[in-house]
Amino acid sequence: MLVPDSHAVAMIGVIRSLGRAGYPVHACAETPDALGFGSRYAARHAVCPPIGAPAFLSWMNGYVAEHGIRAIIPTERLLLAIRPEFETLAPLFPVGRDETRLYDGLAKFDQFRQLHEGGDAVVARHLPPMVLVASDEPLPPLEAFAALPTPLFVKVDKRHGRHDGAGSAVHVAQDAGDARRMVETLRADYDKLIVQGYVAGRGAAAVFLSWGGRTRAEFMNLCLHETPHTGGYCTLRESWRNEAMLAHARTCLRIIGWEGVSMLEYRWDDASGDFHLIEINPRFWASLHVALYAGMDLPRMLLDAFHGHAEDEAPGYRVGVRCRLAVPAEISYVVSCLRDAALPWPRRLWPVAEFFALFLDMRVKADLYFPGDRKLYWREWRRFLRGLSSDRRGAGTTDT
């Protein structure tokens, strides 16, 4: 089993899940210092050319043939890179075989257009305020952007890039005029893009394993800390369940028709209970470890289904399991609070105390301090502290 991007915490979770289940895991990454290479659950590791580079497909075909690889864990970048040889390589990926539906499922524009035009009033009510922009349609007027709450998020996908250098990205615009100018510029590089208005609330995820036309597993987590603290990467999470959000996510996934693993990202207002879908990510997500700790072994279940051994009944999971990525993500959360002058001092200082207090709470798990594979936790701490030391030495030198 080939696991790409083995530097990423999500893929480290995949390596651990598959390895402890007995799958022979080959970890690959573009750099030799990928943290996942050190996992005891990786049988082999290899440095690959940059995904999407001219040499990558040749390397992958050679590696698959030499090592008898029977499955490859998908990512957006990897699926886009194999498209020239889709018919040959697609059978190795645990995703749907409908090429058009597969690649439309990788692009935010196509996802939200399908949901917007699906005719489901409940789905529409929980979509974010947005403007869809296509190069073959007139540019929406300034008033359309002005109707969106600020800040605005201009999202582009490599799937609709006009050239190899046009990758996936999110650009932030502070007002409608800024957003429209940004769109005018980006239309030279992208055929389609989406502009979303700001939605307040906590981050939440609804995760699905779909195979053979059926939902094989469902999981949800709620973000308790994010970096920056105003909203972003989820650093402390809790396994969770919200029936209304889960029902909405099921309907969205049915409309899009994705097969494999997918994570639907929401913003949830805990005061009103309202929520809005922000993104659909057809891959394993960064908070995968909280699912593993809660008893939802999604990577193993995906590969089992792919090899014809899908579970008949969707398993449950423990709600209320907390898990965090202490370094560097939680540290970044703390720093973002300290630096925010808009916060009162007690609110700025509390995260510092909480950061250390959570180490004493044995109920809070750690992504990298995983049973049987805890050395990665200490390696990441060493890497972080060495980086701090290097930064301090650099700050102490000046050019004259």
Coordinates of C-alpha atoms in Angstrom, one line a residue:
M1 CA 0.0 0.0 0.0
L2 CA 1.5 3.3 -1.1
V3 CA 0.9 6.3 1.2
P4 CA 1.9 9.7 -0.3
D5 CA 2.6 13.0 1.5
S6 CA 4.0 11.0 4.5
H7 CA 5.1 14.3 6.1
A8 CA 1.5 15.2 6.8
V9 CA -0.2 14.4 10.1
A10 CA -3.3 12.9 8.3
M11 CA -1.1 10.5 6.3
I12 CA 0.8 9.5 9.4
G13 CA -2.6 8.5 10.8
V14 CA -3.2 6.5 7.6
I15 CA 0.2 4.8 7.9
R16 CA -0.6 3.8 11.5
S17 CA -4.1 2.6 10.8
L18 CA -3.0 0.4 7.9
G19 CA 0.2 -0.8 9.4
R20 CA -1.3 -2.0 12.7
A21 CA -4.0 -3.9 10.6
G22 CA -1.2 -5.8 8.9
Y23 CA -1.1 -4.0 5.5
P24 CA 2.4 -3.6 4.2
V25 CA 2.7 0.2 4.1
H26 CA 5.1 2.0 1.7
A27 CA 5.4 5.6 2.8
C28 CA 6.5 8.2 0.2
A29 CA 7.2 11.9 0.4
E30 CA 9.1 14.6 -1.6
T31 CA 11.7 15.1 1.1
P32 CA 13.8 12.7 3.1
D33 CA 12.9 14.1 6.5
A34 CA 9.2 13.3 6.3
L35 CA 8.0 12.5 9.8
G36 CA 6.0 9.4 8.6
F37 CA 9.2 7.7 7.4
G38 CA 10.0 7.1 11.1
S39 CA 6.8 5.3 11.9
R40 CA 7.2 1.7 13.1
Y41 CA 4.1 1.0 11.0
A42 CA 5.8 1.9 7.7
A43 CA 7.4 -1.2 6.2
R44 CA 9.4 0.8 3.6
H45 CA 9.8 4.5 2.7
A46 CA 10.9 6.2 -0.5
V47 CA 11.6 9.8 -1.6
C48 CA 9.6 10.6 -4.7
P49 CA 9.9 13.4 -7.3
P50 CA 7.5 16.4 -6.7
I51 CA 3.9 15.3 -7.4
G52 CA 3.0 16.8 -10.7
A53 CA 6.5 17.1 -11.9
P54 CA 7.4 15.5 -15.3
A55 CA 9.4 12.7 -13.7
F56 CA 6.7 11.8 -11.2
L57 CA 4.5 9.5 -13.2
S58 CA 7.5 7.5 -14.5
W59 CA 8.7 7.1 -10.9
M60 CA 5.3 6.0 -9.7
N61 CA 4.8 3.4 -12.5
G62 CA 8.3 2.0 -11.8
Y63 CA 7.7 1.9 -8.0
V64 CA 4.3 0.2 -8.4
A65 CA 5.7 -2.4 -10.7
E66 CA 8.9 -3.1 -8.7
H67 CA 7.1 -3.4 -5.3
G68 CA 3.8 -4.9 -6.4
I69 CA 1.8 -2.1 -5.0
R70 CA -1.9 -3.0 -4.8
A71 CA -3.4 0.2 -3.6
I72 CA -2.5 3.9 -3.4
I73 CA -4.1 6.4 -0.9
P74 CA -5.6 9.3 -2.9
T75 CA -5.0 13.0 -2.4
E76 CA -6.2 15.8 -4.7
R77 CA -2.7 16.5 -6.0
L78 CA -2.1 12.9 -6.7
L79 CA -5.4 12.3 -8.5
L80 CA -4.7 15.4 -10.7
A81 CA -1.2 14.2 -11.4
I82 CA -2.3 10.7 -12.7
R83 CA -5.0 12.0 -15.0
P84 CA -2.9 11.5 -18.2
E85 CA -2.8 7.8 -17.2
F86 CA -6.1 7.6 -15.5
E87 CA -7.2 4.3 -17.1
T88 CA -4.0 2.6 -16.1
L89 CA -3.6 3.9 -12.6
A90 CA -7.2 4.5 -11.4
P91 CA -7.7 0.8 -10.5
L92 CA -5.1 1.2 -7.7
F93 CA -7.0 4.1 -6.0
P94 CA -10.0 3.5 -3.6
V95 CA -12.2 6.1 -5.3
G96 CA -15.0 6.0 -7.9
R97 CA -14.2 5.0 -11.5
D98 CA -16.4 7.7 -13.2
E99 CA -13.7 10.0 -14.4
T100 CA -15.9 13.1 -14.9
R101 CA -17.6 12.8 -11.5
L102 CA -14.3 12.1 -9.8
Y103 CA -12.5 15.2 -11.1
D104 CA -15.6 17.4 -10.7
G105 CA -15.5 16.2 -7.0
L106 CA -12.0 17.7 -6.6
A107 CA -13.1 21.2 -7.4
K108 CA -14.9 23.6 -5.1
F109 CA -16.6 25.4 -8.0
D110 CA -18.1 22.2 -9.3
Q111 CA -19.1 20.9 -5.9
F112 CA -21.0 24.1 -4.9
R113 CA -22.6 24.5 -8.3
Q114 CA -24.0 21.0 -8.1
L115 CA -25.3 21.7 -4.6
H116 CA -26.7 25.2 -5.6
E117 CA -28.5 23.8 -8.6
G118 CA -29.6 20.5 -6.9
G119 CA -33.0 22.0 -6.0
D120 CA -32.9 20.9 -2.3
A121 CA -34.1 23.8 -0.1
V122 CA -32.6 22.4 3.0
V123 CA -29.2 22.0 1.4
A124 CA -29.4 25.5 0.0
R125 CA -30.2 27.0 3.4
H126 CA -27.0 25.7 4.9
L127 CA -24.7 26.8 2.0
P128 CA -22.4 29.8 2.6
P129 CA -23.1 33.2 0.9
M130 CA -21.2 32.9 -2.3
V131 CA -20.6 34.0 -5.9
L132 CA -19.7 31.5 -8.6
V133 CA -17.5 32.9 -11.4
A134 CA -16.9 31.1 -14.7
S135 CA -14.8 32.4 -17.6
D136 CA -17.5 31.6 -20.1
E137 CA -20.0 33.7 -18.2
P138 CA -20.2 37.5 -17.6
L139 CA -18.2 38.7 -14.6
P140 CA -20.7 39.3 -11.7
P141 CA -21.3 43.0 -10.9
L142 CA -19.7 44.6 -7.9
E143 CA -23.1 44.5 -6.1
A144 CA -23.0 40.7 -6.1
F145 CA -19.7 40.8 -4.1
A146 CA -20.9 43.6 -1.9
A147 CA -23.8 41.4 -0.7
L148 CA -21.4 39.0 0.9
P149 CA -20.3 39.4 4.5
T150 CA -16.6 40.3 4.9
P151 CA -13.9 39.2 4.8
L152 CA -14.3 37.4 1.5
F153 CA -12.5 34.2 0.5
V154 CA -11.6 33.7 -3.2
K155 CA -11.0 30.0 -3.7
V156 CA -9.3 28.5 -6.8
D157 CA -8.6 24.9 -7.7
K158 CA -5.8 23.4 -9.7
R159 CA -8.5 21.4 -11.4
H160 CA -9.6 24.6 -13.3
G161 CA -6.1 26.1 -13.7
R162 CA -5.1 27.2 -17.2
H163 CA -1.4 26.1 -16.7
D164 CA 0.7 23.9 -14.4
G165 CA 1.6 26.8 -12.2
A166 CA -2.0 27.5 -11.3
G167 CA -2.4 25.6 -8.1
S168 CA -5.2 25.4 -5.5
A169 CA -5.3 28.4 -3.1
V170 CA -7.5 30.6 -0.9
H171 CA -7.1 34.4 -1.2
V172 CA -8.6 36.7 1.4
A173 CA -10.2 40.0 0.3
Q174 CA -11.3 42.6 2.9
D175 CA -14.1 44.2 0.8
A176 CA -16.1 43.7 -2.3
G177 CA -13.9 45.9 -4.5
D178 CA -10.8 44.1 -3.4
A179 CA -12.5 40.7 -4.2
R180 CA -13.7 41.8 -7.6
R181 CA -10.2 43.1 -8.6
M182 CA -8.7 39.8 -7.3
V183 CA -11.2 37.8 -9.4
E184 CA -10.4 39.9 -12.5
T185 CA -6.7 39.0 -12.1
L186 CA -7.2 35.3 -11.3
R187 CA -9.5 34.8 -14.3
A188 CA -6.3 34.9 -16.4
D189 CA -5.1 31.7 -14.7
Y190 CA -8.3 29.9 -13.8
D191 CA -11.4 29.0 -15.8
K192 CA -13.6 28.8 -12.7
L193 CA -13.5 30.1 -9.1
I194 CA -15.7 30.7 -6.1
V195 CA -16.0 33.7 -3.8
Q196 CA -17.4 32.9 -0.3
G197 CA -18.5 35.4 2.3
Y198 CA -17.5 35.1 6.0
V199 CA -19.4 32.6 8.2
A200 CA -18.9 32.8 12.0
G201 CA -18.8 29.8 14.2
R202 CA -16.6 26.8 15.3
G203 CA -15.1 24.5 12.8
A204 CA -16.8 21.1 12.5
A205 CA -16.3 18.1 10.3
A206 CA -18.6 15.4 9.0
V207 CA -16.6 12.5 7.5
F208 CA -17.9 9.6 5.4
L209 CA -16.7 6.4 4.0
S210 CA -18.8 5.6 0.9
W211 CA -18.3 2.4 -1.1
G212 CA -20.4 0.3 -3.5
G213 CA -23.2 2.9 -3.4
R214 CA -23.5 2.7 0.4
T215 CA -22.4 4.7 3.4
R216 CA -20.1 2.4 5.3
A217 CA -19.1 4.7 8.1
E218 CA -19.8 8.2 9.5
F219 CA -17.8 10.3 11.9
M220 CA -17.9 13.9 13.2
N221 CA -15.6 16.1 15.2
L222 CA -15.8 19.6 16.6
C223 CA -12.9 22.1 16.7
L224 CA -12.2 23.4 20.2
H225 CA -9.1 25.4 19.3
E226 CA -8.0 26.7 15.8
T227 CA -5.0 28.5 14.5
P228 CA -5.4 31.4 14.2
H229 CA -7.9 31.5 17.0
T230 CA -10.4 33.4 14.7
G231 CA -10.7 30.3 12.5
G232 CA -8.3 28.0 10.6
Y233 CA -6.5 24.8 11.2
C234 CA -8.1 22.7 13.9
T235 CA -5.5 22.1 16.7
L236 CA -7.7 20.6 19.6
R237 CA -10.7 18.6 18.5
E238 CA -13.4 16.4 20.1
S239 CA -15.3 13.5 18.6
W240 CA -18.9 14.8 18.3
R241 CA -22.3 14.2 16.7
N242 CA -24.9 16.6 15.4
E243 CA -27.8 14.9 13.7
A244 CA -29.0 17.9 11.7
M245 CA -25.6 18.6 10.3
L246 CA -25.0 14.9 9.6
A247 CA -28.3 14.7 7.6
H248 CA -27.3 17.8 5.6
A249 CA -23.9 16.3 4.9
R250 CA -25.4 13.0 3.7
T251 CA -27.7 14.8 1.2
C252 CA -24.7 16.9 -0.1
L253 CA -22.7 13.8 -0.6
R254 CA -25.5 12.0 -2.4
I255 CA -25.8 15.0 -4.8
I256 CA -22.1 15.0 -5.6
G257 CA -21.8 11.2 -5.7
W258 CA -18.3 10.9 -4.2
E259 CA -17.1 7.3 -3.6
G260 CA -14.3 6.8 -1.1
V261 CA -13.4 9.0 1.9
S262 CA -14.7 12.6 2.2
M263 CA -14.7 15.3 4.8
L264 CA -17.3 18.0 4.7
E265 CA -16.2 21.1 6.6
Y266 CA -18.7 23.2 8.4
R267 CA -19.0 26.3 10.6
W268 CA -21.3 25.8 13.6
D269 CA -22.8 28.5 15.7
D270 CA -23.1 26.9 19.2
A271 CA -25.4 29.7 20.4
S272 CA -28.1 29.3 17.7
G273 CA -27.3 25.8 16.5
D274 CA -27.1 27.0 12.9
F275 CA -24.4 25.8 10.5
H276 CA -23.0 26.3 7.0
L277 CA -21.0 24.1 4.7
I278 CA -17.7 25.7 3.9
E279 CA -15.8 23.0 1.9
I280 CA -15.9 19.4 0.7
N281 CA -12.5 17.7 0.9
P282 CA -12.4 14.3 -0.8
R283 CA -9.5 12.9 1.2
F284 CA -8.3 12.0 4.7
W285 CA -8.4 15.2 6.9
A286 CA -5.9 16.6 9.3
S287 CA -7.9 15.6 12.4
L288 CA -7.9 11.9 11.5
H289 CA -6.2 10.8 14.8
V290 CA -9.3 11.9 16.8
A291 CA -11.3 9.3 14.8
L292 CA -8.7 6.6 15.4
Y293 CA -8.7 7.3 19.2
A294 CA -12.5 7.3 19.2
G295 CA -12.6 3.8 17.6
M296 CA -13.3 4.8 13.9
D297 CA -10.5 3.1 12.0
L298 CA -11.3 4.7 8.6
P299 CA -8.2 4.0 6.6
R300 CA -8.3 0.3 7.4
M301 CA -12.0 0.2 6.6
L302 CA -11.4 1.9 3.3
L303 CA -8.8 -0.6 2.2
D304 CA -10.8 -3.5 3.4
A305 CA -13.8 -2.3 1.3
F306 CA -11.5 -1.7 -1.6
H307 CA -10.4 -5.3 -1.5
G308 CA -13.9 -6.6 -1.2
H309 CA -14.2 -7.0 2.6
A310 CA -16.5 -4.1 3.5
E311 CA -18.3 -4.2 6.8
D312 CA -22.0 -4.9 6.7
E313 CA -23.0 -2.5 9.4
A314 CA -21.6 1.0 10.0
P315 CA -19.6 0.9 13.3
G316 CA -20.2 3.5 16.0
Y317 CA -17.6 5.6 17.8
R318 CA -17.0 7.2 21.2
V319 CA -18.3 10.7 21.5
G320 CA -16.3 13.2 23.6
V321 CA -12.8 11.9 22.9
R322 CA -10.4 14.9 22.7
C323 CA -7.1 15.0 20.7
R324 CA -4.7 17.7 19.9
L325 CA -1.6 18.4 17.8
A326 CA 0.5 20.2 20.5
V327 CA 3.5 21.1 18.4
P328 CA 3.6 23.2 16.4
A329 CA -0.2 23.7 15.9
E330 CA -1.4 24.3 19.5
I331 CA 1.6 26.6 20.1
S332 CA 0.5 28.6 17.0
Y333 CA -3.0 28.9 18.5
V334 CA -1.6 30.2 21.8
V335 CA 0.6 32.7 19.9
S336 CA -2.3 33.9 17.8
C337 CA -4.3 34.7 21.0
L338 CA -1.3 36.5 22.6
R339 CA -0.8 38.7 19.5
D340 CA -4.5 39.7 19.2
A341 CA -4.7 43.2 20.7
A342 CA -8.5 43.0 20.3
L343 CA -8.7 40.4 23.0
P344 CA -8.8 41.4 26.7
W345 CA -5.7 40.3 28.6
P346 CA -7.4 37.5 30.6
R347 CA -8.5 36.0 27.2
R348 CA -5.0 36.4 25.8
L349 CA -3.3 34.8 28.8
W350 CA -5.6 31.9 29.5
P351 CA -4.5 29.8 26.5
V352 CA -1.0 29.8 27.9
A353 CA -2.1 28.3 31.1
E354 CA -4.5 25.9 29.3
F355 CA -1.7 24.7 27.0
F356 CA 0.3 23.4 29.9
A357 CA -2.8 22.2 31.9
L358 CA -3.8 19.9 29.0
F359 CA -0.6 18.0 29.4
L360 CA -1.8 16.9 32.8
D361 CA -5.2 15.8 31.6
M362 CA -4.8 12.1 30.7
R363 CA -8.1 12.2 28.9
V364 CA -6.7 14.4 26.2
K365 CA -4.9 12.4 23.5
A366 CA -2.0 13.6 21.3
D367 CA -1.9 13.0 17.5
L368 CA 1.7 12.0 17.5
Y369 CA 1.9 10.3 20.9
F370 CA 0.1 7.3 19.4
P371 CA 0.2 3.8 21.1
G372 CA 3.1 1.8 19.8
D373 CA 4.5 4.7 17.7
R374 CA 5.3 7.4 20.2
K375 CA 8.8 8.2 19.0
L376 CA 7.3 10.5 16.3
Y377 CA 6.0 12.8 19.1
W378 CA 9.5 13.3 20.5
R379 CA 11.0 13.7 17.1
E380 CA 8.6 16.5 16.3
W381 CA 9.4 18.2 19.6
R382 CA 13.1 18.0 18.9
R383 CA 12.6 19.4 15.4
F384 CA 10.5 22.3 16.8
L385 CA 13.0 23.2 19.5
R386 CA 15.9 23.0 17.0
G387 CA 14.0 25.4 14.8
L388 CA 13.5 27.8 17.7
S389 CA 17.2 27.7 18.5
S390 CA 18.1 28.4 14.8
D391 CA 15.7 31.3 14.7
R392 CA 17.3 32.8 17.8
R393 CA 20.8 32.5 16.5
G394 CA 19.6 34.1 13.2
A395 CA 18.0 36.9 15.1
G396 CA 21.2 37.6 16.9
T397 CA 23.2 38.3 13.7
T398 CA 23.1 41.4 11.6
D399 CA 24.6 42.3 8.2
T400 CA 26.7 45.4 8.2

